[in-house]
Amino acid sequence: MQTIDKFNFAGKKAIVRVDFNVPLDENGKITDDTRIRGALPTLKKILADGGSLIIMSHMGKPKGKVNAKYSLSQIVDEVSNKLGVKVAFAPDCAKAADAAKALKPGEALLLENLRFYAEEEGKPVGIEKEDPAYEAAKKEMKAKQKDFAKTLASYADCYVNDAFGTAHRKHASTAVIADYFDTDNKMLGYLMEKEVQAVDNVLSNIKRPFVAIMGGSKVSSKIGIIENLLGKVDRLVLCGGMTYTFAKAHGGEIGNSIVELDKLDVALGVEELAKKNGVELVLGTDSVCCTDYDFASFSVKPGAKIEVFNSNNIPAEFEGLDAGPLSREKFAKAIEGAKTILWNGPAGCFECDEFTAGSRAIGDAIAKATAEGAFSLIGGGDSVACVNKFGLADKVSYISTGGGALLEAIEGKVLPGVAAIKGE
């Protein structure tokens, strides 16, 4: 497999898939430039070699239609500032051949949002899966997707995928395009290489004890990941809203806490599988609860009560929103001494200061273990937000930029964006 370090871009045009799906405020200003900064090493390497740079990305979910709200024209100036060269803009990603051809070594071009074309995602538009004509429409769209990918490929001599955040999607720009480049002219960017290596460290190159912490609200959204991890980890901490589905599965009283009543058997199945695999399953035993919480504004409503209860004995008017003090001690102890750590999902509604203690206890314990030699991978938007909020970003080994891609990789799924480069 070709690597970006060994490749000389001098005199070549490189088309690079990045993830510039950055958040914008109401004035179109970038509020978090993390994803742009993450791609800079790859982009600067191409320019420094004397190559020409064609940058492509999506933004938001325009669903195959032009929408000014999601135009990448809004970020051209910021990308230019970060790269240190004036970046030209192609207002139609599928009609940029002349702009690409005109590029000289050291120059850069940003294409308009790929998802303004339905062909990028390759899904039929305006027709439901239940419709008898869906399969024919799907086949037709897949053919159009190949043509779209071929058009993008025609702009360049080589292809670089540095968008881990979309690596789990078989889109025109993330996977299909790779078919139009030979093995020596397609490669992963620096960010993708680091992401793939980080996942490999926690799933293949495991140093034990291996501890995974899975949070979030629903068992159903994490079940595939949990089942895969139960074949690899030594200890698995389950926290956040999942706590109450497990408590309910054992007949507990959980008040107004979030619960998946149709997943109680799944929770019991997880416990059985953990026992069968010799994995220590760590669940919270107490919760910080509130009578009236506003999820829209992440705030406690005036006059609301906040108290700590056993997680299986929460009064009817209360809702569990964070791990209690006993649970926090339990989580920290489970992480202590670990050599490989994966954290995905917070322990509570960390956005509100009254309910940050559980996530902070996990973050602090991971930072301590990392300082003692553990490899720690933090992934998923909320976990990353926790690490940043608590000032721990430089105290963990690696922070993943890919939410869905990371989760699917942990689940054991092949990522199309990686497989297309490796020729798998």
Short mmCIF file of C-alpha atoms in Angstrom, two decimals:
data_model
loop_
_atom_site.label_atom_id
_atom_site.label_comp_id
_atom_site.label_asym_id
_atom_site.label_seq_id
_atom_site.Cartn_x
_atom_site.Cartn_y
_atom_site.Cartn_z
CA MET A 1 0.00 0.00 0.00
CA GLN A 2 1.28 3.46 -0.93
CA THR A 3 1.98 5.83 1.96
CA ILE A 4 1.88 9.62 1.90
CA ASP A 5 5.36 9.94 3.40
CA LYS A 6 6.95 7.97 0.55
CA PHE A 7 4.99 9.70 -2.20
CA ASN A 8 6.46 12.69 -4.03
CA PHE A 9 3.71 15.06 -5.18
CA ALA A 10 6.05 17.27 -7.27
CA GLY A 11 4.38 18.23 -10.53
CA LYS A 12 1.26 16.19 -9.71
CA LYS A 13 -2.31 17.18 -9.07
CA ALA A 14 -3.67 15.57 -5.90
CA ILE A 15 -7.36 15.36 -5.08
CA VAL A 16 -7.85 15.06 -1.33
CA ARG A 17 -11.02 14.06 0.50
CA VAL A 18 -11.10 15.92 3.81
CA ASP A 19 -13.78 16.33 6.45
CA PHE A 20 -14.47 20.07 6.52
CA ASN A 21 -17.97 19.55 7.88
CA VAL A 22 -17.29 22.27 10.44
CA PRO A 23 -19.93 24.01 12.60
CA LEU A 24 -20.91 27.52 11.52
CA ASP A 25 -22.77 30.25 13.41
CA GLU A 26 -25.71 32.22 11.99
CA ASN A 27 -23.25 34.53 10.18
CA GLY A 28 -21.45 31.64 8.49
CA LYS A 29 -18.40 31.91 10.75
CA ILE A 30 -16.61 28.73 11.86
CA THR A 31 -17.10 28.04 15.57
CA ASP A 32 -14.73 25.05 15.79
CA ASP A 33 -11.87 24.63 13.28
CA THR A 34 -10.58 21.31 14.68
CA ARG A 35 -11.31 19.39 11.47
CA ILE A 36 -9.55 21.93 9.28
CA ARG A 37 -6.49 21.94 11.52
CA GLY A 38 -6.49 18.13 11.52
CA ALA A 39 -6.10 17.99 7.73
CA LEU A 40 -3.32 20.59 7.46
CA PRO A 41 -0.30 18.21 7.68
CA THR A 42 -1.55 16.29 4.64
CA LEU A 43 -2.47 19.38 2.62
CA LYS A 44 0.79 21.17 3.43
CA LYS A 45 2.88 18.11 2.51
CA ILE A 46 1.37 18.12 -1.00
CA LEU A 47 2.02 21.83 -1.50
CA ALA A 48 5.54 21.65 -0.02
CA ASP A 49 6.43 18.84 -2.44
CA GLY A 50 5.43 21.09 -5.34
CA GLY A 51 2.09 19.49 -6.03
CA SER A 52 -1.25 21.09 -6.90
CA LEU A 53 -4.03 20.62 -4.40
CA ILE A 54 -7.71 19.91 -5.07
CA ILE A 55 -9.69 19.76 -1.82
CA MET A 56 -13.12 18.17 -1.61
CA SER A 57 -15.53 17.77 1.29
CA HIS A 58 -19.17 17.69 2.29
CA MET A 59 -20.95 19.95 4.76
CA GLY A 60 -24.24 19.19 6.49
CA LYS A 61 -27.05 17.23 4.88
CA PRO A 62 -28.30 19.13 1.82
CA LYS A 63 -29.82 15.88 0.46
CA GLY A 64 -28.60 16.21 -3.08
CA LYS A 65 -29.71 19.81 -3.59
CA VAL A 66 -27.87 23.11 -3.71
CA ASN A 67 -28.34 24.94 -0.42
CA ALA A 68 -26.43 28.15 0.35
CA LYS A 69 -26.54 27.30 4.07
CA TYR A 70 -24.13 24.42 3.38
CA SER A 71 -21.90 26.09 0.80
CA LEU A 72 -18.17 25.58 1.32
CA SER A 73 -17.64 29.07 -0.09
CA GLN A 74 -18.15 30.20 3.52
CA ILE A 75 -14.89 28.57 4.65
CA VAL A 76 -12.57 29.45 1.72
CA ASP A 77 -10.93 32.39 3.52
CA GLU A 78 -10.32 30.36 6.68
CA VAL A 79 -8.83 27.45 4.70
CA SER A 80 -6.60 29.95 2.85
CA ASN A 81 -5.41 31.44 6.15
CA LYS A 82 -4.67 28.05 7.65
CA LEU A 83 -2.86 26.75 4.55
CA GLY A 84 -0.90 29.92 3.98
CA VAL A 85 -1.87 30.09 0.28
CA LYS A 86 -4.83 31.68 -1.48
CA VAL A 87 -7.33 28.90 -2.16
CA ALA A 88 -9.45 29.19 -5.29
CA PHE A 89 -13.08 28.04 -5.24
CA ALA A 90 -14.99 25.89 -7.74
CA PRO A 91 -18.73 26.67 -7.37
CA ASP A 92 -19.72 23.30 -8.90
CA CYS A 93 -17.74 20.24 -7.86
CA ALA A 94 -18.81 18.29 -10.97
CA LYS A 95 -17.80 21.06 -13.38
CA ALA A 96 -14.36 21.95 -12.11
CA ALA A 97 -12.18 20.39 -14.84
CA ASP A 98 -10.95 23.73 -16.21
CA ALA A 99 -10.19 25.11 -12.73
CA ALA A 100 -8.29 21.94 -11.84
CA LYS A 101 -6.37 21.95 -15.13
CA ALA A 102 -5.30 25.57 -14.58
CA LEU A 103 -3.71 24.82 -11.19
CA LYS A 104 0.04 25.35 -11.01
CA PRO A 105 2.40 23.65 -8.50
CA GLY A 106 1.83 25.07 -5.03
CA GLU A 107 -1.72 26.23 -5.80
CA ALA A 108 -4.94 25.00 -4.21
CA LEU A 109 -8.59 24.67 -5.20
CA LEU A 110 -11.59 23.93 -2.96
CA LEU A 111 -14.57 22.24 -4.61
CA GLU A 112 -18.16 23.09 -3.67
CA ASN A 113 -20.06 20.75 -1.33
CA LEU A 114 -20.04 17.21 -2.76
CA ARG A 115 -23.45 16.47 -1.29
CA PHE A 116 -25.11 19.06 -3.49
CA TYR A 117 -25.12 16.04 -5.81
CA ALA A 118 -27.19 12.99 -4.75
CA GLU A 119 -24.60 10.89 -6.61
CA GLU A 120 -22.10 11.52 -3.80
CA GLU A 121 -24.03 9.39 -1.31
CA GLY A 122 -25.46 7.17 -4.04
CA LYS A 123 -28.96 6.96 -2.61
CA PRO A 124 -32.14 7.34 -4.68
CA VAL A 125 -33.89 10.64 -3.92
CA GLY A 126 -37.65 10.98 -3.45
CA ILE A 127 -38.43 7.27 -3.37
CA GLU A 128 -38.95 5.04 -0.32
CA LYS A 129 -37.41 1.59 0.14
CA GLU A 130 -40.90 0.07 0.24
CA ASP A 131 -41.67 1.34 -3.26
CA PRO A 132 -41.54 -1.47 -5.88
CA ALA A 133 -39.44 0.81 -8.10
CA TYR A 134 -36.81 1.39 -5.41
CA GLU A 135 -34.37 -1.34 -6.49
CA ALA A 136 -34.33 -0.12 -10.09
CA ALA A 137 -33.81 3.45 -8.88
CA LYS A 138 -31.01 2.30 -6.60
CA LYS A 139 -29.26 0.49 -9.46
CA GLU A 140 -29.54 3.58 -11.65
CA MET A 141 -28.17 5.81 -8.90
CA LYS A 142 -25.20 3.50 -8.31
CA ALA A 143 -24.30 3.84 -11.99
CA LYS A 144 -24.54 7.63 -11.70
CA GLN A 145 -22.38 7.49 -8.58
CA LYS A 146 -19.61 5.77 -10.55
CA ASP A 147 -19.79 8.44 -13.23
CA PHE A 148 -19.64 11.17 -10.59
CA ALA A 149 -16.60 9.53 -8.95
CA LYS A 150 -14.94 9.19 -12.37
CA THR A 151 -15.46 12.91 -13.00
CA LEU A 152 -13.84 13.81 -9.67
CA ALA A 153 -10.95 11.43 -10.36
CA SER A 154 -10.35 13.01 -13.77
CA TYR A 155 -9.18 16.22 -12.11
CA ALA A 156 -6.08 14.65 -10.60
CA ASP A 157 -3.09 12.31 -10.92
CA CYS A 158 -3.42 10.88 -7.42
CA TYR A 159 -5.98 10.49 -4.64
CA VAL A 160 -5.61 10.97 -0.90
CA ASN A 161 -8.32 10.12 1.64
CA ASP A 162 -7.88 12.04 4.88
CA ALA A 163 -11.53 12.06 6.00
CA PHE A 164 -11.85 9.44 8.73
CA GLY A 165 -15.20 10.90 9.77
CA THR A 166 -16.74 9.57 6.55
CA ALA A 167 -14.61 6.43 6.14
CA HIS A 168 -17.58 4.23 7.09
CA ARG A 169 -19.55 5.44 4.06
CA LYS A 170 -19.16 4.04 0.55
CA HIS A 171 -19.62 7.42 -1.07
CA ALA A 172 -18.29 8.56 -4.43
CA SER A 173 -15.51 10.67 -2.90
CA THR A 174 -14.60 8.34 -0.03
CA ALA A 175 -14.43 4.92 -1.70
CA VAL A 176 -15.72 4.68 -5.29
CA ILE A 177 -13.21 7.25 -6.57
CA ALA A 178 -10.31 5.01 -5.50
CA ASP A 179 -11.21 2.56 -8.29
CA TYR A 180 -9.97 5.12 -10.82
CA PHE A 181 -6.42 5.26 -9.43
CA ASP A 182 -3.84 2.49 -9.43
CA THR A 183 -2.32 1.24 -6.18
CA ASP A 184 0.72 3.51 -6.40
CA ASN A 185 -1.38 6.66 -6.76
CA LYS A 186 -3.88 6.36 -3.91
CA MET A 187 -3.14 6.58 -0.23
CA LEU A 188 -4.36 7.56 3.24
CA GLY A 189 -3.56 11.03 4.54
CA TYR A 190 -1.70 11.62 7.81
CA LEU A 191 -4.90 12.01 9.84
CA MET A 192 -6.39 8.80 8.44
CA GLU A 193 -3.15 6.92 9.09
CA LYS A 194 -3.21 8.05 12.73
CA GLU A 195 -6.88 7.11 13.13
CA VAL A 196 -6.38 3.64 11.64
CA GLN A 197 -3.32 3.08 13.83
CA ALA A 198 -5.19 4.22 16.95
CA VAL A 199 -8.06 1.81 16.27
CA ASP A 200 -5.51 -0.96 15.63
CA ASN A 201 -3.88 -0.20 18.98
CA VAL A 202 -7.12 -0.76 20.90
CA LEU A 203 -8.43 -3.71 18.89
CA SER A 204 -5.41 -5.64 17.60
CA ASN A 205 -2.29 -4.44 19.39
CA ILE A 206 -3.84 -4.79 22.86
CA LYS A 207 -1.80 -4.33 26.02
CA ARG A 208 -3.62 -5.60 29.08
CA PRO A 209 -5.57 -4.89 31.14
CA PHE A 210 -7.85 -3.49 28.42
CA VAL A 211 -10.68 -1.34 29.80
CA ALA A 212 -13.48 0.12 27.68
CA ILE A 213 -15.93 2.72 28.92
CA MET A 214 -19.17 2.98 26.97
CA GLY A 215 -21.65 5.71 27.83
CA GLY A 216 -24.56 7.40 26.17
CA SER A 217 -28.29 7.04 26.44
CA LYS A 218 -29.19 3.85 24.58
CA VAL A 219 -28.11 0.22 24.74
CA SER A 220 -29.58 -0.30 21.25
CA SER A 221 -27.17 2.13 19.56
CA LYS A 222 -24.13 0.49 21.16
CA ILE A 223 -25.07 -3.20 21.26
CA GLY A 224 -22.91 -4.23 18.28
CA ILE A 225 -19.92 -2.44 19.77
CA ILE A 226 -20.53 -3.85 23.24
CA GLU A 227 -20.77 -7.41 21.91
CA ASN A 228 -17.54 -7.02 19.93
CA LEU A 229 -15.73 -5.52 22.92
CA LEU A 230 -16.86 -8.33 25.20
CA GLY A 231 -14.61 -10.61 23.14
CA LYS A 232 -11.60 -8.34 23.68
CA VAL A 233 -11.70 -6.36 26.94
CA ASP A 234 -10.87 -7.30 30.51
CA ARG A 235 -13.27 -4.77 32.03
CA LEU A 236 -16.23 -2.98 30.49
CA VAL A 237 -17.72 0.07 32.17
CA LEU A 238 -21.28 0.86 31.06
CA CYS A 239 -22.59 4.24 32.16
CA GLY A 240 -24.88 7.10 31.15
CA GLY A 241 -28.51 6.48 30.27
CA MET A 242 -27.81 2.78 29.68
CA THR A 243 -27.60 2.42 33.45
CA TYR A 244 -31.37 2.57 33.80
CA THR A 245 -32.18 -0.07 31.19
CA PHE A 246 -29.91 -2.47 33.10
CA ALA A 247 -31.48 -1.45 36.42
CA LYS A 248 -35.00 -1.94 35.03
CA ALA A 249 -34.03 -5.35 33.61
CA HIS A 250 -33.52 -6.45 37.22
CA GLY A 251 -36.83 -5.01 38.38
CA GLY A 252 -35.44 -1.72 39.67
CA GLU A 253 -37.41 1.47 40.13
CA ILE A 254 -35.87 4.15 37.92
CA GLY A 255 -38.33 7.05 38.20
CA ASN A 256 -38.41 9.23 35.08
CA SER A 257 -35.00 8.07 33.88
CA ILE A 258 -34.45 7.21 30.24
CA VAL A 259 -35.07 3.53 29.52
CA GLU A 260 -35.49 1.16 26.57
CA LEU A 261 -38.21 -1.16 27.76
CA ASP A 262 -37.90 -3.28 24.61
CA LYS A 263 -34.19 -3.89 25.31
CA LEU A 264 -34.36 -5.36 28.82
CA ASP A 265 -33.59 -8.82 27.45
CA VAL A 266 -30.63 -7.34 25.54
CA ALA A 267 -29.26 -5.92 28.78
CA LEU A 268 -29.52 -9.30 30.50
CA GLY A 269 -27.88 -10.89 27.45
CA VAL A 270 -24.93 -8.50 27.75
CA GLU A 271 -24.49 -9.53 31.38
CA GLU A 272 -24.56 -13.21 30.41
CA LEU A 273 -22.05 -12.71 27.59
CA ALA A 274 -19.72 -10.81 29.92
CA LYS A 275 -19.89 -13.65 32.44
CA LYS A 276 -19.28 -16.24 29.72
CA ASN A 277 -16.23 -14.35 28.41
CA GLY A 278 -14.80 -13.68 31.86
CA VAL A 279 -15.18 -9.92 31.46
CA GLU A 280 -15.75 -7.77 34.53
CA LEU A 281 -18.87 -5.72 33.77
CA VAL A 282 -18.94 -2.48 35.77
CA LEU A 283 -22.29 -0.70 36.18
CA GLY A 284 -23.12 2.36 38.25
CA THR A 285 -24.90 1.75 41.56
CA ASP A 286 -26.04 5.29 42.42
CA SER A 287 -27.14 8.33 40.44
CA VAL A 288 -27.39 12.08 40.74
CA CYS A 289 -31.06 12.75 40.00
CA CYS A 290 -33.19 15.80 39.24
CA THR A 291 -36.92 16.54 39.26
CA ASP A 292 -36.99 19.03 36.40
CA TYR A 293 -34.22 19.26 33.80
CA ASP A 294 -34.36 21.16 30.50
CA PHE A 295 -32.56 19.11 27.84
CA ALA A 296 -32.94 21.88 25.26
CA SER A 297 -30.93 24.41 27.25
CA PHE A 298 -28.91 21.88 29.34
CA SER A 299 -30.06 23.51 32.55
CA VAL A 300 -31.86 22.74 35.79
CA LYS A 301 -35.23 24.48 35.92
CA PRO A 302 -35.92 26.90 38.80
CA GLY A 303 -37.15 25.12 41.92
CA ALA A 304 -36.00 21.66 40.80
CA LYS A 305 -34.53 19.27 43.38
CA ILE A 306 -31.21 17.45 42.92
CA GLU A 307 -30.53 14.37 45.07
CA VAL A 308 -28.52 11.14 44.99
CA PHE A 309 -30.33 7.77 44.96
CA ASN A 310 -29.54 4.14 44.34
CA SER A 311 -29.85 3.60 40.58
CA ASN A 312 -32.43 0.86 41.14
CA ASN A 313 -34.51 2.86 43.63
CA ILE A 314 -35.19 6.29 42.13
CA PRO A 315 -38.43 8.05 43.20
CA ALA A 316 -41.08 8.55 40.52
CA GLU A 317 -40.58 12.31 40.15
CA PHE A 318 -36.77 12.08 39.75
CA GLU A 319 -34.65 11.37 36.69
CA GLY A 320 -31.11 9.98 36.76
CA LEU A 321 -28.75 12.43 35.03
CA ASP A 322 -25.24 11.51 36.23
CA ALA A 323 -23.24 8.87 38.05
CA GLY A 324 -23.34 9.20 41.84
CA PRO A 325 -20.29 9.33 44.15
CA LEU A 326 -20.13 5.54 44.70
CA SER A 327 -20.37 4.92 40.96
CA ARG A 328 -17.62 7.44 40.28
CA GLU A 329 -15.30 5.65 42.68
CA LYS A 330 -16.21 2.34 41.05
CA PHE A 331 -15.47 3.64 37.54
CA ALA A 332 -12.13 5.17 38.57
CA LYS A 333 -11.07 1.92 40.24
CA ALA A 334 -11.98 -0.05 37.10
CA ILE A 335 -9.75 2.21 34.99
CA GLU A 336 -6.85 2.16 37.46
CA GLY A 337 -3.91 0.11 36.20
CA ALA A 338 -5.27 -0.26 32.65
CA LYS A 339 -2.78 -0.40 29.77
CA THR A 340 -5.27 0.03 26.91
CA ILE A 341 -8.30 2.30 27.32
CA LEU A 342 -11.20 3.16 25.03
CA TRP A 343 -13.78 5.78 26.01
CA ASN A 344 -16.93 6.45 24.01
CA GLY A 345 -19.88 8.25 25.56
CA PRO A 346 -20.31 10.37 28.71
CA ALA A 347 -21.54 9.22 32.12
CA GLY A 348 -24.26 11.86 32.31
CA CYS A 349 -25.54 15.21 31.07
CA PHE A 350 -22.05 16.71 31.22
CA GLU A 351 -23.16 19.88 29.38
CA CYS A 352 -24.71 21.05 32.67
CA ASP A 353 -22.24 21.72 35.49
CA GLU A 354 -24.46 19.97 38.04
CA PHE A 355 -24.04 16.68 36.16
CA THR A 356 -20.41 16.67 35.03
CA ALA A 357 -18.88 14.79 37.97
CA GLY A 358 -19.33 11.29 36.52
CA SER A 359 -17.71 12.10 33.19
CA ARG A 360 -15.00 14.12 34.92
CA ALA A 361 -14.14 11.19 37.21
CA ILE A 362 -13.74 8.95 34.14
CA GLY A 363 -11.65 11.58 32.32
CA ASP A 364 -9.37 12.13 35.32
CA ALA A 365 -8.88 8.38 35.81
CA ILE A 366 -7.99 7.94 32.12
CA ALA A 367 -5.52 10.83 32.28
CA LYS A 368 -3.87 9.27 35.36
CA ALA A 369 -3.62 5.84 33.70
CA THR A 370 -2.23 7.45 30.53
CA ALA A 371 0.46 9.21 32.58
CA GLU A 372 1.35 5.78 33.95
CA GLY A 373 1.85 4.32 30.47
CA ALA A 374 -1.58 3.35 29.15
CA PHE A 375 -2.67 3.96 25.54
CA SER A 376 -5.98 5.85 25.68
CA LEU A 377 -8.29 6.43 22.72
CA ILE A 378 -11.15 8.89 23.11
CA GLY A 379 -13.85 8.82 20.42
CA GLY A 380 -17.32 10.12 19.80
CA GLY A 381 -18.38 13.77 19.84
CA ASP A 382 -19.61 13.86 23.43
CA SER A 383 -16.53 12.12 24.86
CA VAL A 384 -14.27 14.48 22.94
CA ALA A 385 -16.34 17.42 24.22
CA CYS A 386 -15.86 16.11 27.77
CA VAL A 387 -12.10 15.85 27.37
CA ASN A 388 -11.94 19.38 25.99
CA LYS A 389 -14.27 20.78 28.66
CA PHE A 390 -12.15 19.27 31.44
CA GLY A 391 -8.84 20.40 29.89
CA LEU A 392 -7.59 16.84 29.41
CA ALA A 393 -6.94 16.86 25.65
CA ASP A 394 -3.16 16.78 26.09
CA LYS A 395 -3.37 14.12 28.82
CA VAL A 396 -4.79 11.28 26.71
CA SER A 397 -3.04 9.37 23.92
CA TYR A 398 -5.36 10.01 21.01
CA ILE A 399 -8.62 11.82 20.29
CA SER A 400 -10.49 10.45 17.28
CA THR A 401 -12.11 12.82 14.78
CA GLY A 402 -14.51 10.16 13.49
CA GLY A 403 -17.68 9.44 15.45
CA GLY A 404 -19.62 6.95 13.32
CA ALA A 405 -16.48 5.67 11.60
CA LEU A 406 -14.78 4.96 14.91
CA LEU A 407 -17.83 3.17 16.28
CA GLU A 408 -18.12 0.95 13.21
CA ALA A 409 -14.41 0.15 13.34
CA ILE A 410 -14.74 -0.81 17.02
CA GLU A 411 -17.75 -2.90 16.09
CA GLY A 412 -15.44 -4.88 13.82
CA LYS A 413 -16.86 -3.61 10.52
CA VAL A 414 -14.72 -2.96 7.46
CA LEU A 415 -14.52 0.75 6.67
CA PRO A 416 -15.08 1.29 2.90
CA GLY A 417 -12.87 4.41 2.87
CA VAL A 418 -9.92 2.44 4.24
CA ALA A 419 -10.60 -0.77 2.29
CA ALA A 420 -10.70 1.18 -1.00
CA ILE A 421 -7.14 2.40 -0.42
CA LYS A 422 -5.83 -0.94 0.77
CA GLY A 423 -7.49 -2.74 -2.15
CA GLU A 424 -9.49 -5.01 0.14
#
